């Protein structure tokens, strides 16, 4: 019988591995350091806000340059030690979003597919939320398999995700959706649709990073986050 290893334990083992074995900076490739001082400074949050499906989306960073490289390294190379500084950035976006939200609002991560969890061994969004000190409420589930979103155009992303999520046990609750990166807004739009269909009130979403592009789903509004009271 295969015994599952809790996510927190897997992440801790990954952090220990980063200390024991030589690594390169995830941002610039400098030797013998997981993240150099200059690249760490590049992860200083500069929150922006856009609207997706009527919900305000606060993002801590722009998905470009060092930020994009560090996030890719976390997700694809499994270097969970990077979730520390990235989680700290996410926490800033969460803090900017909290004013105006009900005290009992819950934070719901966009779910990873089973295939990606098997491949990576962890759920990146939930890992970031734990490092940011954000309680996790698993109220979204995938109802079918989807194709990799990378390389798909805006309309293709929407079709790929249409009806892919289902909300559960959130009727009457105020919900904030959490994801790692917002690109066209298709994933967040589908998550918001599913949660609202399950009876949730979704006023906001939070992401670690925002790609610098516009889409049919999202309009960037300003360079500061906050939910109107």
mmCIF file of C-alpha atoms in Angstrom:
data_model
loop_
_atom_site.group_PDB
_atom_site.id
_atom_site.type_symbol
_atom_site.label_atom_id
_atom_site.label_comp_id
_atom_site.label_asym_id
_atom_site.label_seq_id
_atom_site.Cartn_x
_atom_site.Cartn_y
_atom_site.Cartn_z
ATOM 1 C CA UNK A 1 0.000 0.000 0.000
ATOM 2 C CA UNK A 2 1.337 3.414 -0.938
ATOM 3 C CA UNK A 3 1.271 5.898 1.926
ATOM 4 C CA UNK A 4 0.680 9.513 0.936
ATOM 5 C CA UNK A 5 3.047 12.123 2.295
ATOM 6 C CA UNK A 6 1.292 15.259 3.603
ATOM 7 C CA UNK A 7 1.865 18.360 1.481
ATOM 8 C CA UNK A 8 3.557 20.250 4.311
ATOM 9 C CA UNK A 9 6.056 17.403 4.782
ATOM 10 C CA UNK A 10 6.841 17.236 1.051
ATOM 11 C CA UNK A 11 7.435 20.989 1.009
ATOM 12 C CA UNK A 12 9.703 20.804 4.060
ATOM 13 C CA UNK A 13 11.755 18.044 2.429
ATOM 14 C CA UNK A 14 12.077 20.193 -0.676
ATOM 15 C CA UNK A 15 13.317 23.100 1.418
ATOM 16 C CA UNK A 16 15.918 20.882 3.110
ATOM 17 C CA UNK A 17 17.071 19.627 -0.278
ATOM 18 C CA UNK A 18 17.625 23.176 -1.436
ATOM 19 C CA UNK A 19 19.966 23.716 1.513
ATOM 20 C CA UNK A 20 21.923 20.473 1.095
ATOM 21 C CA UNK A 21 22.532 20.448 -2.655
ATOM 22 C CA UNK A 22 24.108 23.110 -4.886
ATOM 23 C CA UNK A 23 21.542 25.239 -6.669
ATOM 24 C CA UNK A 24 21.391 28.194 -9.002
ATOM 25 C CA UNK A 25 19.460 31.374 -8.421
ATOM 26 C CA UNK A 26 15.980 30.851 -9.851
ATOM 27 C CA UNK A 27 15.958 34.380 -11.215
ATOM 28 C CA UNK A 28 19.392 34.915 -12.782
ATOM 29 C CA UNK A 29 21.280 31.610 -12.572
ATOM 30 C CA UNK A 30 23.950 32.787 -10.119
ATOM 31 C CA UNK A 31 25.643 29.840 -8.424
ATOM 32 C CA UNK A 32 25.236 28.448 -4.918
ATOM 33 C CA UNK A 33 22.184 30.474 -3.997
ATOM 34 C CA UNK A 34 18.508 29.629 -4.341
ATOM 35 C CA UNK A 35 17.544 33.269 -4.819
ATOM 36 C CA UNK A 36 20.108 36.062 -4.879
ATOM 37 C CA UNK A 37 19.563 39.413 -3.171
ATOM 38 C CA UNK A 38 18.911 41.244 -6.434
ATOM 39 C CA UNK A 39 16.309 38.735 -7.616
ATOM 40 C CA UNK A 40 14.707 38.657 -4.179
ATOM 41 C CA UNK A 41 14.377 42.450 -4.400
ATOM 42 C CA UNK A 42 12.719 42.032 -7.817
ATOM 43 C CA UNK A 43 9.910 40.163 -6.025
ATOM 44 C CA UNK A 44 8.937 43.272 -4.071
ATOM 45 C CA UNK A 45 5.160 43.503 -4.507
ATOM 46 C CA UNK A 46 3.718 46.216 -6.739
ATOM 47 C CA UNK A 47 0.012 45.301 -6.575
ATOM 48 C CA UNK A 48 -2.314 45.916 -9.500
ATOM 49 C CA UNK A 49 -6.022 45.322 -9.905
ATOM 50 C CA UNK A 50 -8.199 44.235 -12.797
ATOM 51 C CA UNK A 51 -11.777 42.981 -13.061
ATOM 52 C CA UNK A 52 -12.720 39.465 -14.120
ATOM 53 C CA UNK A 53 -16.372 38.360 -14.353
ATOM 54 C CA UNK A 54 -17.412 41.283 -12.179
ATOM 55 C CA UNK A 55 -14.901 40.457 -9.428
ATOM 56 C CA UNK A 56 -11.904 42.612 -8.572
ATOM 57 C CA UNK A 57 -8.630 40.715 -8.910
ATOM 58 C CA UNK A 58 -5.616 41.918 -6.941
ATOM 59 C CA UNK A 59 -2.206 40.665 -8.102
ATOM 60 C CA UNK A 60 1.025 41.170 -6.183
ATOM 61 C CA UNK A 61 3.532 41.002 -9.062
ATOM 62 C CA UNK A 62 3.842 41.225 -12.834
ATOM 63 C CA UNK A 63 4.484 37.893 -14.553
ATOM 64 C CA UNK A 64 7.615 38.860 -16.457
ATOM 65 C CA UNK A 65 11.380 38.767 -16.086
ATOM 66 C CA UNK A 66 12.674 37.492 -12.754
ATOM 67 C CA UNK A 67 9.180 36.979 -11.343
ATOM 68 C CA UNK A 68 8.157 34.705 -14.217
ATOM 69 C CA UNK A 69 11.392 32.701 -13.953
ATOM 70 C CA UNK A 70 11.021 32.188 -10.202
ATOM 71 C CA UNK A 71 7.384 31.101 -10.466
ATOM 72 C CA UNK A 72 8.203 28.660 -13.277
ATOM 73 C CA UNK A 73 11.058 27.206 -11.237
ATOM 74 C CA UNK A 74 8.778 26.688 -8.244
ATOM 75 C CA UNK A 75 6.087 24.988 -10.327
ATOM 76 C CA UNK A 76 8.123 22.982 -12.811
ATOM 77 C CA UNK A 77 11.288 22.173 -10.828
ATOM 78 C CA UNK A 78 9.559 21.686 -7.488
ATOM 79 C CA UNK A 79 11.837 24.089 -5.614
ATOM 80 C CA UNK A 80 9.400 24.773 -2.792
ATOM 81 C CA UNK A 81 11.962 26.881 -0.935
ATOM 82 C CA UNK A 82 10.963 29.626 -3.397
ATOM 83 C CA UNK A 83 7.432 29.568 -2.006
ATOM 84 C CA UNK A 84 8.699 31.591 0.977
ATOM 85 C CA UNK A 85 9.418 34.874 -0.831
ATOM 86 C CA UNK A 86 6.606 34.281 -3.322
ATOM 87 C CA UNK A 87 4.158 33.598 -0.498
ATOM 88 C CA UNK A 88 5.242 36.812 1.197
ATOM 89 C CA UNK A 89 4.322 38.699 -1.988
ATOM 90 C CA UNK A 90 0.958 36.943 -2.178
ATOM 91 C CA UNK A 91 0.277 37.940 1.427
ATOM 92 C CA UNK A 92 0.544 41.597 0.426
ATOM 93 C CA UNK A 93 -2.151 41.177 -2.229
ATOM 94 C CA UNK A 94 -4.350 39.370 0.284
ATOM 95 C CA UNK A 95 -3.874 42.179 2.819
ATOM 96 C CA UNK A 96 -4.820 44.755 0.185
ATOM 97 C CA UNK A 97 -7.988 42.798 -0.582
ATOM 98 C CA UNK A 98 -9.261 42.184 2.967
ATOM 99 C CA UNK A 99 -10.623 45.706 3.724
ATOM 100 C CA UNK A 100 -14.286 45.765 2.786
ATOM 101 C CA UNK A 101 -14.651 41.983 2.868
ATOM 102 C CA UNK A 102 -16.775 40.237 5.514
ATOM 103 C CA UNK A 103 -14.819 38.827 8.460
ATOM 104 C CA UNK A 104 -15.891 35.287 7.588
ATOM 105 C CA UNK A 105 -14.917 35.408 3.900
ATOM 106 C CA UNK A 106 -13.163 32.219 2.819
ATOM 107 C CA UNK A 107 -10.235 31.851 0.428
ATOM 108 C CA UNK A 108 -10.687 29.184 -2.234
ATOM 109 C CA UNK A 109 -7.726 28.027 -4.370
ATOM 110 C CA UNK A 110 -8.115 27.182 -8.037
ATOM 111 C CA UNK A 111 -7.581 23.399 -7.992
ATOM 112 C CA UNK A 112 -4.672 21.601 -9.614
ATOM 113 C CA UNK A 113 -5.446 18.676 -11.873
ATOM 114 C CA UNK A 114 -4.680 15.200 -10.570
ATOM 115 C CA UNK A 115 -2.117 14.793 -13.348
ATOM 116 C CA UNK A 116 -0.224 17.931 -12.317
ATOM 117 C CA UNK A 117 -0.274 16.915 -8.641
ATOM 118 C CA UNK A 118 1.175 13.515 -9.551
ATOM 119 C CA UNK A 119 3.826 15.147 -11.723
ATOM 120 C CA UNK A 120 4.829 17.876 -9.281
ATOM 121 C CA UNK A 121 4.091 16.202 -5.977
ATOM 122 C CA UNK A 122 2.428 19.331 -4.585
ATOM 123 C CA UNK A 123 -0.263 21.938 -5.330
ATOM 124 C CA UNK A 124 1.482 25.247 -6.098
ATOM 125 C CA UNK A 125 -1.435 27.532 -5.245
ATOM 126 C CA UNK A 126 -2.045 25.861 -1.884
ATOM 127 C CA UNK A 127 1.684 25.899 -1.131
ATOM 128 C CA UNK A 128 1.759 29.649 -1.749
ATOM 129 C CA UNK A 129 -1.330 30.163 0.394
ATOM 130 C CA UNK A 130 0.228 28.270 3.301
ATOM 131 C CA UNK A 131 3.396 30.363 3.071
ATOM 132 C CA UNK A 132 1.232 33.501 2.942
ATOM 133 C CA UNK A 133 -0.663 32.401 6.054
ATOM 134 C CA UNK A 134 -3.979 32.191 4.198
ATOM 135 C CA UNK A 135 -6.478 29.533 5.330
ATOM 136 C CA UNK A 136 -7.401 27.121 2.526
ATOM 137 C CA UNK A 137 -10.996 26.181 1.755
ATOM 138 C CA UNK A 138 -11.227 23.543 -0.970
ATOM 139 C CA UNK A 139 -14.585 24.509 -2.459
ATOM 140 C CA UNK A 140 -13.733 24.014 -6.137
ATOM 141 C CA UNK A 141 -13.194 20.736 -7.939
ATOM 142 C CA UNK A 142 -12.379 19.809 -11.511
ATOM 143 C CA UNK A 143 -15.207 17.966 -13.217
ATOM 144 C CA UNK A 144 -13.253 16.924 -16.305
ATOM 145 C CA UNK A 145 -9.751 16.943 -17.735
ATOM 146 C CA UNK A 146 -8.544 20.011 -19.608
ATOM 147 C CA UNK A 147 -5.699 20.702 -22.007
ATOM 148 C CA UNK A 148 -2.597 22.646 -20.991
ATOM 149 C CA UNK A 149 -3.498 26.332 -21.268
ATOM 150 C CA UNK A 150 -0.034 27.335 -22.439
ATOM 151 C CA UNK A 151 0.001 28.252 -26.112
ATOM 152 C CA UNK A 152 -3.791 28.584 -26.374
ATOM 153 C CA UNK A 153 -5.381 31.782 -27.630
ATOM 154 C CA UNK A 154 -8.001 33.675 -25.612
ATOM 155 C CA UNK A 155 -11.052 31.980 -27.132
ATOM 156 C CA UNK A 156 -9.354 28.566 -26.981
ATOM 157 C CA UNK A 157 -8.617 29.018 -23.274
ATOM 158 C CA UNK A 158 -12.254 29.867 -22.608
ATOM 159 C CA UNK A 159 -13.511 26.816 -24.516
ATOM 160 C CA UNK A 160 -10.960 24.567 -22.837
ATOM 161 C CA UNK A 161 -12.172 25.556 -19.364
ATOM 162 C CA UNK A 162 -15.885 25.972 -20.000
ATOM 163 C CA UNK A 163 -17.779 23.943 -17.402
ATOM 164 C CA UNK A 164 -14.578 22.429 -16.005
ATOM 165 C CA UNK A 165 -15.112 23.506 -12.370
ATOM 166 C CA UNK A 166 -17.816 22.810 -9.836
ATOM 167 C CA UNK A 167 -18.358 24.665 -6.580
ATOM 168 C CA UNK A 168 -19.375 22.818 -3.429
ATOM 169 C CA UNK A 169 -20.441 23.629 0.134
ATOM 170 C CA UNK A 170 -20.264 27.406 -0.344
ATOM 171 C CA UNK A 171 -23.930 28.431 -0.573
ATOM 172 C CA UNK A 172 -24.415 31.798 1.130
ATOM 173 C CA UNK A 173 -20.684 32.309 1.774
ATOM 174 C CA UNK A 174 -18.444 35.186 0.744
ATOM 175 C CA UNK A 175 -15.551 33.802 -1.273
ATOM 176 C CA UNK A 176 -12.190 35.062 -2.519
ATOM 177 C CA UNK A 177 -10.682 32.980 -5.321
ATOM 178 C CA UNK A 178 -6.904 32.456 -5.249
ATOM 179 C CA UNK A 179 -4.632 31.483 -8.159
ATOM 180 C CA UNK A 180 -0.948 31.767 -8.958
ATOM 181 C CA UNK A 181 -1.047 33.650 -12.294
ATOM 182 C CA UNK A 182 -3.826 35.409 -14.184
ATOM 183 C CA UNK A 183 -3.261 35.627 -17.939
ATOM 184 C CA UNK A 184 -6.417 36.073 -19.993
ATOM 185 C CA UNK A 185 -8.700 35.635 -16.989
ATOM 186 C CA UNK A 186 -10.335 32.485 -18.396
ATOM 187 C CA UNK A 187 -9.461 30.287 -15.405
ATOM 188 C CA UNK A 188 -10.674 32.818 -12.856
ATOM 189 C CA UNK A 189 -13.834 33.469 -14.860
ATOM 190 C CA UNK A 190 -14.697 29.759 -14.858
ATOM 191 C CA UNK A 191 -13.894 29.425 -11.145
ATOM 192 C CA UNK A 192 -16.066 32.432 -10.319
ATOM 193 C CA UNK A 193 -18.907 31.070 -12.468
ATOM 194 C CA UNK A 194 -18.797 27.707 -10.705
ATOM 195 C CA UNK A 195 -18.753 29.217 -7.218
ATOM 196 C CA UNK A 196 -21.625 31.560 -7.990
ATOM 197 C CA UNK A 197 -23.597 28.658 -9.456
ATOM 198 C CA UNK A 198 -23.103 26.911 -6.102
ATOM 199 C CA UNK A 199 -24.591 29.900 -4.283
ATOM 200 C CA UNK A 200 -21.428 31.734 -3.214
ATOM 201 C CA UNK A 201 -20.904 35.472 -3.300
ATOM 202 C CA UNK A 202 -17.627 36.189 -5.127
ATOM 203 C CA UNK A 203 -16.530 39.794 -4.862
ATOM 204 C CA UNK A 204 -12.802 39.356 -5.233
ATOM 205 C CA UNK A 205 -9.906 37.214 -6.336
ATOM 206 C CA UNK A 206 -6.201 37.284 -5.523
ATOM 207 C CA UNK A 207 -3.273 36.088 -7.612
ATOM 208 C CA UNK A 208 0.449 36.069 -7.093
ATOM 209 C CA UNK A 209 1.114 37.526 -10.544
ATOM 210 C CA UNK A 210 -0.616 39.197 -13.477
ATOM 211 C CA UNK A 211 0.570 38.894 -17.063
ATOM 212 C CA UNK A 212 0.888 42.288 -18.777
ATOM 213 C CA UNK A 213 -1.796 41.747 -21.394
ATOM 214 C CA UNK A 214 -5.479 42.473 -21.836
ATOM 215 C CA UNK A 215 -8.210 40.012 -22.679
ATOM 216 C CA UNK A 216 -11.894 39.483 -23.303
ATOM 217 C CA UNK A 217 -12.270 38.471 -19.649
ATOM 218 C CA UNK A 218 -10.228 41.061 -17.805
ATOM 219 C CA UNK A 219 -9.757 44.808 -17.712
ATOM 220 C CA UNK A 220 -6.854 46.250 -15.780
ATOM 221 C CA UNK A 221 -8.190 49.178 -13.800
ATOM 222 C CA UNK A 222 -5.494 50.723 -11.676
ATOM 223 C CA UNK A 223 -2.213 50.237 -9.889
ATOM 224 C CA UNK A 224 -3.614 49.722 -6.400
ATOM 225 C CA UNK A 225 -5.797 47.022 -4.905
ATOM 226 C CA UNK A 226 -8.793 47.308 -2.654
ATOM 227 C CA UNK A 227 -12.414 46.304 -2.480
ATOM 228 C CA UNK A 228 -14.874 49.228 -2.447
ATOM 229 C CA UNK A 229 -16.792 49.490 0.827
#
